Tab-separated table of N, CA and C in Angstrom:
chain	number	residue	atom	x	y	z
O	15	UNK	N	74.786	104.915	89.174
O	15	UNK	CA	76.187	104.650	88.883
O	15	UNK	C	77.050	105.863	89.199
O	16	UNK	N	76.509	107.226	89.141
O	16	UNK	CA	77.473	108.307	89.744
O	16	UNK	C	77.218	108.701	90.687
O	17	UNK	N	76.732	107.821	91.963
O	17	UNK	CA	76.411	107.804	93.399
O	17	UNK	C	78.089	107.885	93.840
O	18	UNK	N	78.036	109.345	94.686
O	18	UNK	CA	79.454	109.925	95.257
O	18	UNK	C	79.273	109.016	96.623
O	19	UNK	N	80.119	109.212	97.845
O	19	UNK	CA	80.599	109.029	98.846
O	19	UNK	C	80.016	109.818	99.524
O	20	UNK	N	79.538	109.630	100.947
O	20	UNK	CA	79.095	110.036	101.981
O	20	UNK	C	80.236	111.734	102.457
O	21	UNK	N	81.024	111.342	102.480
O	21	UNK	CA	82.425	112.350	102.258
O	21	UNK	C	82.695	113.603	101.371
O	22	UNK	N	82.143	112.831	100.060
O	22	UNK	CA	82.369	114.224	99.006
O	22	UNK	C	81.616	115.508	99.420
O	23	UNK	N	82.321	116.333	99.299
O	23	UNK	CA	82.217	117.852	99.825
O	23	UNK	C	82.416	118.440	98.834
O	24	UNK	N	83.573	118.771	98.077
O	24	UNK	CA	83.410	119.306	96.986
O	24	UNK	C	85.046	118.796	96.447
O	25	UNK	N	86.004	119.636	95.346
O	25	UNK	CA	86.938	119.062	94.604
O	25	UNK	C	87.575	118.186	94.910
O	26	UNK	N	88.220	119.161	96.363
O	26	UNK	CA	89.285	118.612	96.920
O	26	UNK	C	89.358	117.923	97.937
O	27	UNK	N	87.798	118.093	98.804
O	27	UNK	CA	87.235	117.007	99.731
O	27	UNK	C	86.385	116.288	99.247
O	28	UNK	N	87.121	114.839	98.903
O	28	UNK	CA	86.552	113.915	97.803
O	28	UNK	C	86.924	112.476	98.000
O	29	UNK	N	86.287	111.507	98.719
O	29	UNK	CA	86.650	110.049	98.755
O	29	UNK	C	86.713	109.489	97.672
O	30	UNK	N	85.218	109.793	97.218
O	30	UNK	CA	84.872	109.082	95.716
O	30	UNK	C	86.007	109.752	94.383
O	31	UNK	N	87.261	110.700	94.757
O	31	UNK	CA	88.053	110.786	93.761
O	31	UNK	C	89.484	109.768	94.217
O	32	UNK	N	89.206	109.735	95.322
O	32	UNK	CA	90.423	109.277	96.248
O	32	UNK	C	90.758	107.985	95.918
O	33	UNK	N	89.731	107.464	96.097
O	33	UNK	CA	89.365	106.288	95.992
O	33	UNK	C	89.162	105.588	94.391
O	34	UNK	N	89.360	105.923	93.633
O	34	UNK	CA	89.372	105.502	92.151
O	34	UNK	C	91.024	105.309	91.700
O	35	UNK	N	91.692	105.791	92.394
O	35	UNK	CA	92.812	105.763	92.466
O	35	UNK	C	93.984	104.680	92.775
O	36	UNK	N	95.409	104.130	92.378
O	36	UNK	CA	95.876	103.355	92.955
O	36	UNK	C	96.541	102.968	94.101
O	37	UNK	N	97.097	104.155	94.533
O	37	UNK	CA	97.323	104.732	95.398
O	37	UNK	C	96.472	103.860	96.751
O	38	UNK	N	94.935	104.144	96.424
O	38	UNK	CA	94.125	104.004	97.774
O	38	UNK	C	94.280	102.140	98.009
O	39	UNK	N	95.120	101.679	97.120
O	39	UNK	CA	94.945	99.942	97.175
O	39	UNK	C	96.236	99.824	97.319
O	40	UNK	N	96.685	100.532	97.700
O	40	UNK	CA	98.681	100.319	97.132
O	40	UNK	C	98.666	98.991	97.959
O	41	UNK	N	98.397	98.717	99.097
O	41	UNK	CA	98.281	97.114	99.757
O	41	UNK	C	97.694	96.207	99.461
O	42	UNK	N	97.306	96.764	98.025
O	42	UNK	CA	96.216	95.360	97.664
O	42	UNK	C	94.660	95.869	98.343
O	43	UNK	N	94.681	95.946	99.219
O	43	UNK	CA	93.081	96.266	99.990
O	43	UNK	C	93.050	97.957	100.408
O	44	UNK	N	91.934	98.365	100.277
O	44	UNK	CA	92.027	99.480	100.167
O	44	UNK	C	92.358	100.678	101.715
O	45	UNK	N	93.038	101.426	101.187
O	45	UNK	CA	94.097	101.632	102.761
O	45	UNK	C	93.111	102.066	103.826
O	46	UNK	N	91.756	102.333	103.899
O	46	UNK	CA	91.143	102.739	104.961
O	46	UNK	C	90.969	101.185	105.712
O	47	UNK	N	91.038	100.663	105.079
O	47	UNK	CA	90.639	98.528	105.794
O	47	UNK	C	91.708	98.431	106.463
O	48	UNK	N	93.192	98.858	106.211
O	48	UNK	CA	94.561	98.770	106.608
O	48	UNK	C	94.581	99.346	107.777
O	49	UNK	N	94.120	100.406	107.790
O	49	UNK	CA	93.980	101.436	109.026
O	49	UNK	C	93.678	101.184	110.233
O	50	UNK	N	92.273	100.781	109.808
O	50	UNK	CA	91.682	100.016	110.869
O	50	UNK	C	91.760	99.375	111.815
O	51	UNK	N	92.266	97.643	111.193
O	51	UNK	CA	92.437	96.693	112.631
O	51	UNK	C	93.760	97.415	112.748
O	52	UNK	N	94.849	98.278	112.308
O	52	UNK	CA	96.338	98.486	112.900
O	52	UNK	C	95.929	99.424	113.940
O	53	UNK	N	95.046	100.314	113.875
O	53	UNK	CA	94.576	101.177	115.151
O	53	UNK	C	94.371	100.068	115.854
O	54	UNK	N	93.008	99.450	115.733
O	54	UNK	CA	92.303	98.714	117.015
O	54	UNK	C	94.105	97.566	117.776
O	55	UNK	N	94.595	96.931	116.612
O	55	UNK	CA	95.713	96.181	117.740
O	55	UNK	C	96.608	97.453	118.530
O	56	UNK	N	96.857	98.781	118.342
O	56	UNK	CA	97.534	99.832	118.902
O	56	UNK	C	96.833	100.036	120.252
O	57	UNK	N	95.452	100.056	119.866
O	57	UNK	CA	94.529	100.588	120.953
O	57	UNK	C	94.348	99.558	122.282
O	58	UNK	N	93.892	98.348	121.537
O	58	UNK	CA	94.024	96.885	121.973
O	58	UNK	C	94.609	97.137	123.350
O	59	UNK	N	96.138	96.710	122.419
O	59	UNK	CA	97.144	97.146	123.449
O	59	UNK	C	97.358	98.273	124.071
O	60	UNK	N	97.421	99.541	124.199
O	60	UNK	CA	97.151	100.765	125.435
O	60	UNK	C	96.112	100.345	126.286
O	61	UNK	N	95.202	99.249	125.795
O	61	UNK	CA	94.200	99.437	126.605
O	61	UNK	C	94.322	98.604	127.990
O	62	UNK	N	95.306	96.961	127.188
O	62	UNK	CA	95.480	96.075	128.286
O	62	UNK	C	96.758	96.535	129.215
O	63	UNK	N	97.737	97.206	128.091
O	63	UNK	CA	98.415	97.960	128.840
O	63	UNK	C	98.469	98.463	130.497
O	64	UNK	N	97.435	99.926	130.280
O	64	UNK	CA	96.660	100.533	130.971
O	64	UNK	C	96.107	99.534	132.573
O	65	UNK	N	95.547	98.008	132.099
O	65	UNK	CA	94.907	97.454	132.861
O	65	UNK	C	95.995	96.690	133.547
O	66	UNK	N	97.357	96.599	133.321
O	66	UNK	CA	98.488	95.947	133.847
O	66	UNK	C	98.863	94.958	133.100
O	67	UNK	N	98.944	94.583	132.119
O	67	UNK	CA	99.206	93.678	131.051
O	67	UNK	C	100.642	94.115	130.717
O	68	UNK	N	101.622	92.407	130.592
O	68	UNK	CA	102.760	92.707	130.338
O	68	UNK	C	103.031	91.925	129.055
O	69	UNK	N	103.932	92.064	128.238
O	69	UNK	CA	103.459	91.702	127.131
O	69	UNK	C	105.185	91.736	127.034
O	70	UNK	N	105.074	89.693	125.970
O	70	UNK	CA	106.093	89.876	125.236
O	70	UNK	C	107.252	90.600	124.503
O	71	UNK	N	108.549	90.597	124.647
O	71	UNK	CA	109.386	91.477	123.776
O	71	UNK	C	109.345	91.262	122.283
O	72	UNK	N	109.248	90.334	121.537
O	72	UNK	CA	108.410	90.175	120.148
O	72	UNK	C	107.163	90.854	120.012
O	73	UNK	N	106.462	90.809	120.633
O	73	UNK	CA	105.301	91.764	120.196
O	73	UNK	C	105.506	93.095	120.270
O	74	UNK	N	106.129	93.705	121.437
O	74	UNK	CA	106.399	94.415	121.233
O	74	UNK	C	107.019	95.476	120.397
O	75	UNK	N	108.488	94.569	120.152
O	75	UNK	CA	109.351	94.499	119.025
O	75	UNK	C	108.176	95.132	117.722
O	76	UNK	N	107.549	93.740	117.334
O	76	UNK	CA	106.751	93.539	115.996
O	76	UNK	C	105.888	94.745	116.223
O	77	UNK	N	104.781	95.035	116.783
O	77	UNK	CA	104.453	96.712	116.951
O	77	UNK	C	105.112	97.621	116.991
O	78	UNK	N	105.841	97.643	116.999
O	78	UNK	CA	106.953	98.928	116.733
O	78	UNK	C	107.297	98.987	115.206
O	79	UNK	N	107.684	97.845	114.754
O	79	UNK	CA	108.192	97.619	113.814
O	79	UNK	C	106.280	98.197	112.949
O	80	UNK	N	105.295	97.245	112.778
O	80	UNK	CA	104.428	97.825	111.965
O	80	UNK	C	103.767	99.378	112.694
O	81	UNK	N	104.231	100.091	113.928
O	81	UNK	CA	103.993	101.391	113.814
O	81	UNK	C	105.229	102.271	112.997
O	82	UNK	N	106.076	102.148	112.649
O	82	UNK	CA	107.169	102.261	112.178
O	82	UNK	C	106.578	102.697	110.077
O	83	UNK	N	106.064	101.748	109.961
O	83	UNK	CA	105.965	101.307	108.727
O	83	UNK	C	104.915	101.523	108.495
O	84	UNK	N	103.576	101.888	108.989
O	84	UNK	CA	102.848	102.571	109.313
O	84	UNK	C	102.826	103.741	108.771
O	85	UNK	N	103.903	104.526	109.475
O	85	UNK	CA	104.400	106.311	110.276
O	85	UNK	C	104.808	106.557	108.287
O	86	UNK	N	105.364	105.828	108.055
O	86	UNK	CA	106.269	105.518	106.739
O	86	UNK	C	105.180	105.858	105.183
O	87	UNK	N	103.998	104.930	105.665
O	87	UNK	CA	103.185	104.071	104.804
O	87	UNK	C	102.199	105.746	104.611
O	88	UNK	N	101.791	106.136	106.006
O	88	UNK	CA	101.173	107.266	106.006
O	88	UNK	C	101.613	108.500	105.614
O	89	UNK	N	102.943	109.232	105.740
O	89	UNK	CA	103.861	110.026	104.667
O	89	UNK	C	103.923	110.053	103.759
O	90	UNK	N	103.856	108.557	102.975
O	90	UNK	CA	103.754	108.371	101.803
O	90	UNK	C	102.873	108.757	100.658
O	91	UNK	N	101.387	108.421	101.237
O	91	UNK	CA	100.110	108.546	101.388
O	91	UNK	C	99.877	109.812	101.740
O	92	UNK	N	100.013	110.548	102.315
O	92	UNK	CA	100.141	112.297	102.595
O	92	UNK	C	100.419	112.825	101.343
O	93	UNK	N	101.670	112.515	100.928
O	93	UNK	CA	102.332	113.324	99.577
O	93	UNK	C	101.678	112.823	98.511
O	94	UNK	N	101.161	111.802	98.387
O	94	UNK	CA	100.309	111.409	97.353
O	94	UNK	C	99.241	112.104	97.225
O	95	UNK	N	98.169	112.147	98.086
O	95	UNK	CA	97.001	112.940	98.668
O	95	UNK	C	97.279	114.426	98.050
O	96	UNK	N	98.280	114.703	98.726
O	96	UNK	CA	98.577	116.032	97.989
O	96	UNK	C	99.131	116.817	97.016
O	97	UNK	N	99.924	115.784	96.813
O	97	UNK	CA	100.840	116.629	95.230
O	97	UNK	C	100.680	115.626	94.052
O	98	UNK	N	100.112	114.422	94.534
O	98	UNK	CA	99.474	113.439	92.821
O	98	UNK	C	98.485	113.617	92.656
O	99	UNK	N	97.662	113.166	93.712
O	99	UNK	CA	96.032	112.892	93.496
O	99	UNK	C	95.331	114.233	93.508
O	100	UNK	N	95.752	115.047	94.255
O	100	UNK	CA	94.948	116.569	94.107
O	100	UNK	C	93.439	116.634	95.022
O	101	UNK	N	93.210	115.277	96.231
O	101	UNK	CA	91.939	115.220	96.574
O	101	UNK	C	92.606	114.550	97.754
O	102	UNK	N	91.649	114.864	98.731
O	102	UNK	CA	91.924	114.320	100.034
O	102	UNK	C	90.156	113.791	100.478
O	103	UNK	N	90.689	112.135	101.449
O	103	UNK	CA	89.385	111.652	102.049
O	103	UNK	C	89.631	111.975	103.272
O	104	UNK	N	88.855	112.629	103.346
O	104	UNK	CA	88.677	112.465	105.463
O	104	UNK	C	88.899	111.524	106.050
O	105	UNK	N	88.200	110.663	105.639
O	105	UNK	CA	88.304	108.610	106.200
O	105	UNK	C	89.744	108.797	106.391
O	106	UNK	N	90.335	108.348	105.694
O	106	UNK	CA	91.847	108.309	105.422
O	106	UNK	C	92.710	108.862	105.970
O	107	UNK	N	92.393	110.521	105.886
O	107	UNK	CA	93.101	111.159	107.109
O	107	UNK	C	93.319	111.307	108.378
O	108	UNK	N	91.995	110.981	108.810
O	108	UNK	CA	91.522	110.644	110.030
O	108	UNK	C	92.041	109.165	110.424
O	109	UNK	N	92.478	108.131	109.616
O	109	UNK	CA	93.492	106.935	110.109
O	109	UNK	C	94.762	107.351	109.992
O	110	UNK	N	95.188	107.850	108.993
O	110	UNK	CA	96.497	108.279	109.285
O	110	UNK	C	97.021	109.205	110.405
O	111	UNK	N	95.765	109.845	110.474
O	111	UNK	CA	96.241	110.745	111.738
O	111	UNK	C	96.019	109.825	113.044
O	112	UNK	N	95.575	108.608	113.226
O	112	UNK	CA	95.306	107.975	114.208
O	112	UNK	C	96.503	107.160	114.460
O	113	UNK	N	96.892	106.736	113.176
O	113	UNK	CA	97.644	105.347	113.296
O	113	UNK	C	99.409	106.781	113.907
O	114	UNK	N	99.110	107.529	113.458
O	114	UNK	CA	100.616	108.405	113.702
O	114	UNK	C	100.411	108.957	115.595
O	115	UNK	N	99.477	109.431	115.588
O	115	UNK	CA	99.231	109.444	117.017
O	115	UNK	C	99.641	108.298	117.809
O	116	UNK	N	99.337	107.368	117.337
O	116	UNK	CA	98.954	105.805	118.098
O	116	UNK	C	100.925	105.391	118.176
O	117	UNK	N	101.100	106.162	116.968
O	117	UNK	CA	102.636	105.782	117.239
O	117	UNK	C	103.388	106.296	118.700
O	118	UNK	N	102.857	107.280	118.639
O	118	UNK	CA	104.022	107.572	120.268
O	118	UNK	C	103.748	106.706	121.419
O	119	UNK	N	102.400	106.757	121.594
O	119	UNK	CA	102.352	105.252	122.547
O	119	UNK	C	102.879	103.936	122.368
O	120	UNK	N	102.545	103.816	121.293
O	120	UNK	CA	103.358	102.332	120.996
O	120	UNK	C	104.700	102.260	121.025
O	121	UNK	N	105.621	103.555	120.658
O	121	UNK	CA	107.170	103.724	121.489
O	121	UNK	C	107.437	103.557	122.252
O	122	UNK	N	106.252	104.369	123.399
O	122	UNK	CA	106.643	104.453	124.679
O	122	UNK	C	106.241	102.662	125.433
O	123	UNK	N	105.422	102.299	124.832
O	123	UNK	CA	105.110	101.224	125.801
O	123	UNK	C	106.318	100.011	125.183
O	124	UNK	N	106.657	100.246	123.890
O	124	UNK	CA	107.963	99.365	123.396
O	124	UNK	C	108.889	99.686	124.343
O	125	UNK	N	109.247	100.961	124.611
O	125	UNK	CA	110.654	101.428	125.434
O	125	UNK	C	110.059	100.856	126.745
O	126	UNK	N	109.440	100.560	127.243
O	126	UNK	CA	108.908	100.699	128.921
O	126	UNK	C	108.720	99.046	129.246
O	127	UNK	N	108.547	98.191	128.041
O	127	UNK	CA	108.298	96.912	127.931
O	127	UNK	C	110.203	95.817	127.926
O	128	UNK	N	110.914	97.050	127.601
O	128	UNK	CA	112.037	96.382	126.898
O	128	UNK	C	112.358	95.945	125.919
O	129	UNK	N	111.269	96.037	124.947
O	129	UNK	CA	111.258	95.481	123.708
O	129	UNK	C	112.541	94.750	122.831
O	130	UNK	N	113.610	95.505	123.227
O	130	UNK	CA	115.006	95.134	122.119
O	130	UNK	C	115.673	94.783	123.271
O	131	UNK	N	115.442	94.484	124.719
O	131	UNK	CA	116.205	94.348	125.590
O	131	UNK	C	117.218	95.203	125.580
O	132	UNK	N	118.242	94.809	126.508
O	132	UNK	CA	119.466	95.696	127.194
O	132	UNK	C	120.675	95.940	125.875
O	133	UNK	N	120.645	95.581	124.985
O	133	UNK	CA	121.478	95.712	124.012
O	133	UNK	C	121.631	97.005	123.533
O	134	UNK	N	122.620	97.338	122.500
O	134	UNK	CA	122.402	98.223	121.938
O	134	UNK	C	120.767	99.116	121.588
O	135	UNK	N	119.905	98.510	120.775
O	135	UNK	CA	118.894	98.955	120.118
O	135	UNK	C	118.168	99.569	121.741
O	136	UNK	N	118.320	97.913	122.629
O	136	UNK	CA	117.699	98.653	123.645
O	136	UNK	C	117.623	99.966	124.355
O	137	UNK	N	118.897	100.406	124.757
O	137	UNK	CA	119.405	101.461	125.219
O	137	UNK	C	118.947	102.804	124.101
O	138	UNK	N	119.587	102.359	123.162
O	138	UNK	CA	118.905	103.755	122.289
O	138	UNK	C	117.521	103.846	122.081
O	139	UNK	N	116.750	103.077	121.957
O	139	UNK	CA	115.099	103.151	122.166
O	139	UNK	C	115.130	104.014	123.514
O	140	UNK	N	115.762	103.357	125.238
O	140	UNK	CA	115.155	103.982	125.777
O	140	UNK	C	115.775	105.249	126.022
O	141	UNK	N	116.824	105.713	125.526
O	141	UNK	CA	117.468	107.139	125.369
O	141	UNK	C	116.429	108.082	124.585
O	142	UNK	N	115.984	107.540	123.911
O	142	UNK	CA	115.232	108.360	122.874
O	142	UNK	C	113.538	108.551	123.709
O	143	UNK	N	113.323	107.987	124.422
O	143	UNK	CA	112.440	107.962	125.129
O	143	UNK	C	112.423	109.004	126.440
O	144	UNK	N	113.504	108.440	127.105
O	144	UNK	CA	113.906	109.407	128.163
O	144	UNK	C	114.256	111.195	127.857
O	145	UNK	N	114.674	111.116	126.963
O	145	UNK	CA	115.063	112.157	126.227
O	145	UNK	C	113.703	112.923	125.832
O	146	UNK	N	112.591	112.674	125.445
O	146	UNK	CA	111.445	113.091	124.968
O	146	UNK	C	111.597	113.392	123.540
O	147	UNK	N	112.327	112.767	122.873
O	147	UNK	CA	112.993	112.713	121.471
O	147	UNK	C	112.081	112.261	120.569
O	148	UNK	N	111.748	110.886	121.474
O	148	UNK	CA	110.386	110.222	120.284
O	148	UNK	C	109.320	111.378	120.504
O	149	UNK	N	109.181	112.152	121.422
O	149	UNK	CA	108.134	112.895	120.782
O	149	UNK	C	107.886	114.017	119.862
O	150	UNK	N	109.249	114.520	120.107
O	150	UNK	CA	109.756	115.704	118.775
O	150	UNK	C	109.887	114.754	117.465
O	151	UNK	N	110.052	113.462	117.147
O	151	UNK	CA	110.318	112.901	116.047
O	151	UNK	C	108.613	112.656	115.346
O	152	UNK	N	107.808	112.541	116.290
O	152	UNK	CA	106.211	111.263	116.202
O	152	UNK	C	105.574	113.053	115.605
O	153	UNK	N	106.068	114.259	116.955
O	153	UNK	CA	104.862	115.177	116.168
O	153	UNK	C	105.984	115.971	114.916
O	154	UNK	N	107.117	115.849	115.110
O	154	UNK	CA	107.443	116.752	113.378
O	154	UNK	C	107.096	115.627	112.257
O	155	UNK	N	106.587	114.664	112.312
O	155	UNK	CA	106.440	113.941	111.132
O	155	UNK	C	104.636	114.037	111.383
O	156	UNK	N	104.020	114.533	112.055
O	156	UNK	CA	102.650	114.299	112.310
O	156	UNK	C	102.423	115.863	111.358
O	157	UNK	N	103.319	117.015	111.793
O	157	UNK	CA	103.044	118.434	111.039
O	157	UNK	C	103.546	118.360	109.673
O	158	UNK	N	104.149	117.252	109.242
O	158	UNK	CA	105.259	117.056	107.756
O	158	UNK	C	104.239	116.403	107.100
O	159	UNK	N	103.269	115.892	107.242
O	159	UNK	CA	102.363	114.890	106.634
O	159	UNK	C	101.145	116.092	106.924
O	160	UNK	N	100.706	116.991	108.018
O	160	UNK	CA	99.446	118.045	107.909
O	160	UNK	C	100.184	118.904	106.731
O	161	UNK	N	101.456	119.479	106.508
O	161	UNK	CA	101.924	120.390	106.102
O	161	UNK	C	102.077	119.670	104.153
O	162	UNK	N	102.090	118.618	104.116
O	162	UNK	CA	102.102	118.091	102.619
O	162	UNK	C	100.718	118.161	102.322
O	163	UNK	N	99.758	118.108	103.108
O	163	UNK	CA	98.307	118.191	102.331
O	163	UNK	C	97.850	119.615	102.572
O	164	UNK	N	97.884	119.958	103.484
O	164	UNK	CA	97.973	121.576	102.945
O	164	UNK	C	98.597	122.324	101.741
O	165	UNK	N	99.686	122.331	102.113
O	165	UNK	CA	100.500	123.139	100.755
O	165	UNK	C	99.956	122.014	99.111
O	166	UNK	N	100.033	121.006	99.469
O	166	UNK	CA	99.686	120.249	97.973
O	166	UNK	C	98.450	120.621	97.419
O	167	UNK	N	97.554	120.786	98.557
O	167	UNK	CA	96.105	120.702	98.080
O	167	UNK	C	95.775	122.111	97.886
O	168	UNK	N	96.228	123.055	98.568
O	168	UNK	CA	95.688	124.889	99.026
O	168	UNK	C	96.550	125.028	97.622
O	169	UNK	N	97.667	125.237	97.048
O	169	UNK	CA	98.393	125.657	95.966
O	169	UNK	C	98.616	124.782	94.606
């Protein structure tokens, strides 16, 4: 019954503390399951991408929208990790750091797809693109989420 996690390392590298927590279910299912298929449909797609696959402006749209919320979901989850819970899982980090990575592609292939079309939204998606903006936005929130579990967890 006090069988730890493959993970536990010691205090503060700790699934089996992580994970007792509410935090790790805030979706109802526990957030490493969440992680998961949202990588593989990210990846999915770069992959058919890649192979010449053109793809709906709703889907597109809608991937953006759950990398978005995602980017959001994982910040959240950062500051928790570090300044509530006092323990960090690798598992976990290692999706969040995936699903935030996975975000700049999924911008770029939203902006490159048309996603919001020629409208307003459109144009500023692809301004922000052209600009290399989404990528100063994807990595200062990628170092704002390394930099909350550091400082939360080291102090």
């Amino acid at each position: 019954a006090d069988a730890g996690s493959v993970c536990d390392f010691n205090a503060v590298l700790s699934c089996s503390s992580v994970f007792t927590q509410w935090q790790s279910s805030a979706l109802g299912v526990p957030n490493t399951l969440v992680s998961l298929p949202v990588f593989a449909a990210f990846a999915a797609t770069a992959v058919a991408g890649l192979l010449g696959s053109r793809f709906a402006r709703p889907y597109l749209a809608a991937l953006l929208g759950l990398s978005l919320f995602m980017a959001a979901f994982a910040t959240w989850y950062s500051f928790q990790t570090g300044f509530v819970m006092g323990a960090m899982c690798m598992f976990c980090t290692i999706g969040s750091a995936a699903v935030l990575t996975a975000g700049i592609g999924v911008t770029r292939v939203a902006a490159a797809g048309r996603a919001f079309g020629d409208g307003r939204a459109g144009r500023a998606l692809d301004l922000l693109v052209k600009s290399k903006s989404d990528l100063i936005a994807w990595f200062g929130l990628i170092l704002i989420n390394a930099g909350m579990l550091y400082f939360g967890l080291a102090f």
